[in-house]
Short mmCIF file of C-alpha atoms and ligand atoms in Angstrom, two decimals:
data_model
loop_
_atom_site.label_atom_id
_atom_site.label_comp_id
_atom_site.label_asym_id
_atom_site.label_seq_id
_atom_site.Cartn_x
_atom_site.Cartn_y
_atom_site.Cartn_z
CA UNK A 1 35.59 -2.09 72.56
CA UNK A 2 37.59 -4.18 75.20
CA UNK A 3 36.27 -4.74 78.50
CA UNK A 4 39.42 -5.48 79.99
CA UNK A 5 42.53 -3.12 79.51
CA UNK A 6 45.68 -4.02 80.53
CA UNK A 7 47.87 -1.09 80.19
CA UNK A 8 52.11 -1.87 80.89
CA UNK A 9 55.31 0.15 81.19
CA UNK A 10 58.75 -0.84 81.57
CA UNK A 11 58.31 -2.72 84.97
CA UNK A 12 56.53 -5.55 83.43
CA UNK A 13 59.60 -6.43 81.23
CA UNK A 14 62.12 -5.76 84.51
CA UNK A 15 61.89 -8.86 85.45
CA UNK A 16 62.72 -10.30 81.98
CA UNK A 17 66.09 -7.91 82.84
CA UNK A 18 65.20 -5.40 80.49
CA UNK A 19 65.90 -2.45 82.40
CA UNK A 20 63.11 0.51 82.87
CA UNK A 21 63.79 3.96 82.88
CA UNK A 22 63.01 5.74 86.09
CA UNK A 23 63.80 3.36 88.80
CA UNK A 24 67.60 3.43 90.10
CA UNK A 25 70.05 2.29 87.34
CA UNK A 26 67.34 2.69 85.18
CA UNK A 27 68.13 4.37 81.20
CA UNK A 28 67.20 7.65 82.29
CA UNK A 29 69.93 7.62 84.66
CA UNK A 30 72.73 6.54 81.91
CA UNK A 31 71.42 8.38 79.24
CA UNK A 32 70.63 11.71 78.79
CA UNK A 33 66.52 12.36 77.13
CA UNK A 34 67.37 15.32 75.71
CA UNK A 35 70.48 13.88 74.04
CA UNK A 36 68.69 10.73 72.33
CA UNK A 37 64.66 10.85 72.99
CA UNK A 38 63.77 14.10 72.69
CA UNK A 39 62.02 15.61 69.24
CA UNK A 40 64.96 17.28 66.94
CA UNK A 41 67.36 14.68 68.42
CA UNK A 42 68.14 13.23 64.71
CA UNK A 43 69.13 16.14 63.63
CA UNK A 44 71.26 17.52 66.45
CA UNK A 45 72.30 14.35 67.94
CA UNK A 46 71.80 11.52 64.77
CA UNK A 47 74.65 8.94 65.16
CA UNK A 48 74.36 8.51 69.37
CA UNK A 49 70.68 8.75 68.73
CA UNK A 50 70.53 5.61 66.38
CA UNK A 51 73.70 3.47 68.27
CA UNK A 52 71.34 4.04 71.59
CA UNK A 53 68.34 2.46 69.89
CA UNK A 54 70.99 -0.36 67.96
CA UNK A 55 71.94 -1.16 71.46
CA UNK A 56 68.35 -1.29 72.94
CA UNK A 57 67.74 -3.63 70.00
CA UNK A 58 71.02 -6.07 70.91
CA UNK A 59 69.68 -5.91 74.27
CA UNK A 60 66.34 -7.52 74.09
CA UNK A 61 67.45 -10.46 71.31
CA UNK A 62 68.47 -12.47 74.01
CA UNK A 63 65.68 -11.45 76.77
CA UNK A 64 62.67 -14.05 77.22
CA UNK A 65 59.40 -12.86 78.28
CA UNK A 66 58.58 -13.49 81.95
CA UNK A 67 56.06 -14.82 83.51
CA UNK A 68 53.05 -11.20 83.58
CA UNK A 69 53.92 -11.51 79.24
CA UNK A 70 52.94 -15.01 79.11
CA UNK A 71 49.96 -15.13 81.09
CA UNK A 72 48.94 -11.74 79.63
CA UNK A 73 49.37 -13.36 76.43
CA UNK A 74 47.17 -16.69 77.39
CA UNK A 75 44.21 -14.46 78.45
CA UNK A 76 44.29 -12.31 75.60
CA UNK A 77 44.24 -15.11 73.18
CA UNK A 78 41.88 -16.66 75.13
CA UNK A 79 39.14 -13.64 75.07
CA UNK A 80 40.86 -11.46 71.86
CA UNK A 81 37.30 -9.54 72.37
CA UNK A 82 36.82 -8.77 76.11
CA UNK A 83 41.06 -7.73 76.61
CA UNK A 84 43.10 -5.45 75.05
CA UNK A 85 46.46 -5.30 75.79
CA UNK A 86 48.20 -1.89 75.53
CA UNK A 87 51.89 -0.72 76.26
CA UNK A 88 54.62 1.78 76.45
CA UNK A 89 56.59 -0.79 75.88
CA UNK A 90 59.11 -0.64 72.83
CA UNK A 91 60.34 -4.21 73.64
CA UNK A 92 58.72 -7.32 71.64
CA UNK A 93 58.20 -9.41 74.89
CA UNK A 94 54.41 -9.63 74.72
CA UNK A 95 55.13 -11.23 71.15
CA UNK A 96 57.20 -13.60 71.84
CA UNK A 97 54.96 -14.41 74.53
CA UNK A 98 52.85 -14.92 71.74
CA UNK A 99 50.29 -11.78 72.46
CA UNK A 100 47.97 -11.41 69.59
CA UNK A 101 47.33 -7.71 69.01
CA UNK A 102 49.15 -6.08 71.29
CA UNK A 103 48.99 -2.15 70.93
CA UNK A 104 52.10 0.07 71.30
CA UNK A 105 51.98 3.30 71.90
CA UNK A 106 55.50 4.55 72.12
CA UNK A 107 56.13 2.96 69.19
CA UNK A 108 58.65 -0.52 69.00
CA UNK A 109 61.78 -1.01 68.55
CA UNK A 110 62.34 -4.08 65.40
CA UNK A 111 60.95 -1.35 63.20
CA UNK A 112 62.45 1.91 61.66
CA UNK A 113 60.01 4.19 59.62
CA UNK A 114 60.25 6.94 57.12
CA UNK A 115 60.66 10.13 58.31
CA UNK A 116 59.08 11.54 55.64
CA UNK A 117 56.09 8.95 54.37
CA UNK A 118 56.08 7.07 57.50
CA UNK A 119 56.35 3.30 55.49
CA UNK A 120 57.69 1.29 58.35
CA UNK A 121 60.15 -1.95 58.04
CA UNK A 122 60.54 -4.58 60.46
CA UNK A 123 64.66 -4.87 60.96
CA UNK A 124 64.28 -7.71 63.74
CA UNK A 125 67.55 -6.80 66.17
CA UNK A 126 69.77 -5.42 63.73
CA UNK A 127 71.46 -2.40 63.81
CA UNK A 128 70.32 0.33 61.75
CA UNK A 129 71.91 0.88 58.24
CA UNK A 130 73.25 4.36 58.19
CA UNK A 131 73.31 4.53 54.21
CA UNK A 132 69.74 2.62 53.26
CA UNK A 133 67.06 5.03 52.54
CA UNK A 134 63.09 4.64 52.50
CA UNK A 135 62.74 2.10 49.55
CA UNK A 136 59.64 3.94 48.54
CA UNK A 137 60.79 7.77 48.85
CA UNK A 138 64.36 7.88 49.55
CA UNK A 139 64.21 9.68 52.23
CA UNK A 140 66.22 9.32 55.97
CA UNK A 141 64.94 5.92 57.87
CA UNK A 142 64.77 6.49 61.79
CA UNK A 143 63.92 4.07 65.04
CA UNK A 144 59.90 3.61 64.98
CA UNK A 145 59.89 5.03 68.31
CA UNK A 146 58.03 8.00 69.70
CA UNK A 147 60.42 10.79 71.62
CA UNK A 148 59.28 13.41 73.70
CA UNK A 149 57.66 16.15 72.23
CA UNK A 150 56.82 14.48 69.15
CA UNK A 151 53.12 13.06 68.32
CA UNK A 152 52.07 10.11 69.37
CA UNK A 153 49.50 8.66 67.08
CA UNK A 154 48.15 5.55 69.16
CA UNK A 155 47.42 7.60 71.73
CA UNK A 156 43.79 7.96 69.80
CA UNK A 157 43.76 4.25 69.82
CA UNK A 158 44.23 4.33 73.56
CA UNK A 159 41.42 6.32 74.37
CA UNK A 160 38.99 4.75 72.56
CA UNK A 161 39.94 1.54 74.16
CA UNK A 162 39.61 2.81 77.60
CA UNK A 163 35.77 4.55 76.73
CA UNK A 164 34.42 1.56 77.90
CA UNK A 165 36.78 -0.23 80.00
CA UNK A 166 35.26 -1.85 82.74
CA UNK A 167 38.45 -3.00 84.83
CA UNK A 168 41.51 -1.14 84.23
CA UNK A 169 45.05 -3.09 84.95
CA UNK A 170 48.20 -1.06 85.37
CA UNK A 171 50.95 -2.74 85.30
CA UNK A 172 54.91 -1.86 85.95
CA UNK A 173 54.55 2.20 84.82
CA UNK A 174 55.64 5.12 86.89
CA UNK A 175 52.89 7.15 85.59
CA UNK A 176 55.68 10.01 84.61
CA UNK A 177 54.58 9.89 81.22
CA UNK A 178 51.15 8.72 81.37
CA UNK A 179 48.53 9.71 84.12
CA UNK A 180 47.12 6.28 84.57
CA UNK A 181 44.81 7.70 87.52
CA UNK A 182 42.82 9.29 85.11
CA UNK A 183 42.11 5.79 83.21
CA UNK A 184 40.55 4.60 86.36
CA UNK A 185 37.93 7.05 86.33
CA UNK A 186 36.41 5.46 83.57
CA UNK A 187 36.39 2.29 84.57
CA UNK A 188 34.50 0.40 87.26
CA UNK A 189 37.55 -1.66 88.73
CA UNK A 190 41.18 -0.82 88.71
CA UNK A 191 44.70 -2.82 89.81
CA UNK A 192 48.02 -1.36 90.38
CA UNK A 193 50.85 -3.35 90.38
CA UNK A 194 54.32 -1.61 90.56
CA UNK A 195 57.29 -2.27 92.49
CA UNK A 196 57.42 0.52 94.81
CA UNK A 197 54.58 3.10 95.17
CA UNK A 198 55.08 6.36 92.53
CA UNK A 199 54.78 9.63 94.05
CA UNK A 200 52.93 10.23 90.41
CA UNK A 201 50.33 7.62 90.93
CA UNK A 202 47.49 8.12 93.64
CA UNK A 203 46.64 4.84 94.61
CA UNK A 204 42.87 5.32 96.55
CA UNK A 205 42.10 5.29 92.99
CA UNK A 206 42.30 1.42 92.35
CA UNK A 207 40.47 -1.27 94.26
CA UNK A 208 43.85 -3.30 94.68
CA UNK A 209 47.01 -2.67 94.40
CA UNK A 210 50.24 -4.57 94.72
CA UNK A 211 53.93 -3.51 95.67
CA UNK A 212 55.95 -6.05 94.13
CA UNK A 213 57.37 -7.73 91.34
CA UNK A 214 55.27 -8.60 87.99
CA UNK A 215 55.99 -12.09 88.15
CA UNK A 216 54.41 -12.78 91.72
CA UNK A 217 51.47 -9.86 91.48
CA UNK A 218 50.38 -11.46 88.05
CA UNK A 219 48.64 -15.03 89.30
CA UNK A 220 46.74 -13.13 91.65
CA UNK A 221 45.52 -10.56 89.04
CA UNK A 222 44.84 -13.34 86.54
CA UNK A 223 42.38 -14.45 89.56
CA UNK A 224 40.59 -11.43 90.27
CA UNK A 225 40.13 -10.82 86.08
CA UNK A 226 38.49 -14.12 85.60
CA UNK A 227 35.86 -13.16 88.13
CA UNK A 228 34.87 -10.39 85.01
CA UNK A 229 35.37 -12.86 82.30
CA UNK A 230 32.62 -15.34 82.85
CA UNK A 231 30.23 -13.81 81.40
N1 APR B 301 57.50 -5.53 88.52
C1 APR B 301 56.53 -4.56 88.50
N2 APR B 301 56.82 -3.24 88.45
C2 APR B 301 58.11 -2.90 88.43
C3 APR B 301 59.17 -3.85 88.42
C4 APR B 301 58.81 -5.22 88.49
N3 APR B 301 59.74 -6.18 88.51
N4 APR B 301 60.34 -3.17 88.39
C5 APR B 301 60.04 -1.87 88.34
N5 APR B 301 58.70 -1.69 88.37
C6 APR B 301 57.92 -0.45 88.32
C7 APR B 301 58.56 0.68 89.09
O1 APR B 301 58.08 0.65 90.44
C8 APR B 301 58.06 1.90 88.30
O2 APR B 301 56.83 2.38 88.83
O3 APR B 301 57.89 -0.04 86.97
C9 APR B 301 57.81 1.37 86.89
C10 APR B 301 58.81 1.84 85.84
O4 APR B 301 58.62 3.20 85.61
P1 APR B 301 59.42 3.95 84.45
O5 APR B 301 60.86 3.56 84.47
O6 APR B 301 59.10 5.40 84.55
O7 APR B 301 58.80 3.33 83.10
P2 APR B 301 57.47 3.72 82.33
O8 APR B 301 56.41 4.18 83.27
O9 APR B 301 57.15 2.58 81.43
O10 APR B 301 57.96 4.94 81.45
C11 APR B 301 57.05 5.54 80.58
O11 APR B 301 58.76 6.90 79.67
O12 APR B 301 60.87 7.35 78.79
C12 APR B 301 59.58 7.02 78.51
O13 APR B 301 58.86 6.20 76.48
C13 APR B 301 59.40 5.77 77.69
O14 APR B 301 57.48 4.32 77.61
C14 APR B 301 58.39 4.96 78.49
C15 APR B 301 57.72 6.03 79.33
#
């Protein structure tokens, strides 16, 4: 598996202006998770549930990947082998960076899937049809996303990426949902770039770290990653 894993949450699309979710002004503070992310939420909660993912949708049409997406993107193309690039990210920033492979493990927003036999369909930024059904078993279509306390299936994926990781790259994530200390136990060389330091994330775990925005942390993390990717 990859060699390199670079492993992103919301702060690496912040400064594309998508907003995150835990910092100040961030989703979590607007919204409610038990109200519109939270497993049960269609049923209880169906209409705001789907106009909050419509709107996350509207939202990111007009965003442009920033400067971390694109030269995340160039390296991955450039060594699809040795890099894997993995996100919580629902956004499509990476791919429109034009990121080859990029994995998602929250799930992504274009897409709504079958709650029933899980056939997914791309919708691009469109809101969500309340009458179309699953063309293929008529059942309820919902936002391909993952709330809490449902499954997350590319989880598995995740792991087996990280196995054997040799550097580690952690990118813009608060570690609330993830423990990305854990992830640098496996590997041999970690960076940690976030805006502000996380009371979640224990940061004597990585061999560099960097307090500041994507965009300026990302040349210098390009650097140090190239010294692993001459061989
Ligand atoms: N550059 C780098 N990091 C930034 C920037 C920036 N411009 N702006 C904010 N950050 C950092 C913050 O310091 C914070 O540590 O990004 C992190 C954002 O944390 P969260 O809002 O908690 O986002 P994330 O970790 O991706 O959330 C995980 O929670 O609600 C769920 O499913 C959702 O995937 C999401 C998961």
């Amino acid at each position: 598996m990859s060699k390199i894993v670079i492993f992103s949450g919301a702060g690496v699309s912040a400064d594309s202006g998508i907003s995150t979710f835990r910092d100040s002004d961030g989703l979590w503070e607007k919204h409610d998770v038990k109200d519109i992310c939270t497993a049960g939420c269609l049923i209880t909660n169906r209409e705001e549930t789907l106009a909050f993912y419509d709107a996350r949708r509207e939202d990111i049409q007009n965003k442009k990947p920033n400067l971390a997406h694109i030269t995340i993107a160039k390296l991955k193309n450039k060594y699809p082998d040795k890099i894997a690039v993995i996100t919580q990210n629902v956004d499509d920033m990476f791919e429109r960076a034009g990121c080859s492979d990029v994995l998602h493990v929250h799930g992504f927003l274009r897409e709504l899937c079958c709650e029933k036999c899980n056939l997914v369909k791309d919708i691009g930024y469109e809101k969500q049809s309340r009458e179309e059904l699953c063309p293929q078993c008529n059942e309820k279509l919902r936002p391909n996303i993952v709330f809490f306390g449902e499954q997350a299936p590319r989880y598995a994926d995740l792991y087996k990426h990280l196995e054997d990781c040799e550097v580690f790259v952690s990118i813009g994530t608060s570690g609330a949902v993830i423990n990305v200390d854990m992830f640098t136990q496996w590997a041999e060389y970690s960076i940690l770039n976030n805006l502000e330091k996380s009371n979640l994330i224990n940061e004597e775990y990585f061999d560099e770290v960097y307090y500041e925005k994507a965009v300026t942390a990302i040349p210098k993390i390009e650097l140090s990653l190239k010294k692993f990717l001459l061989d």
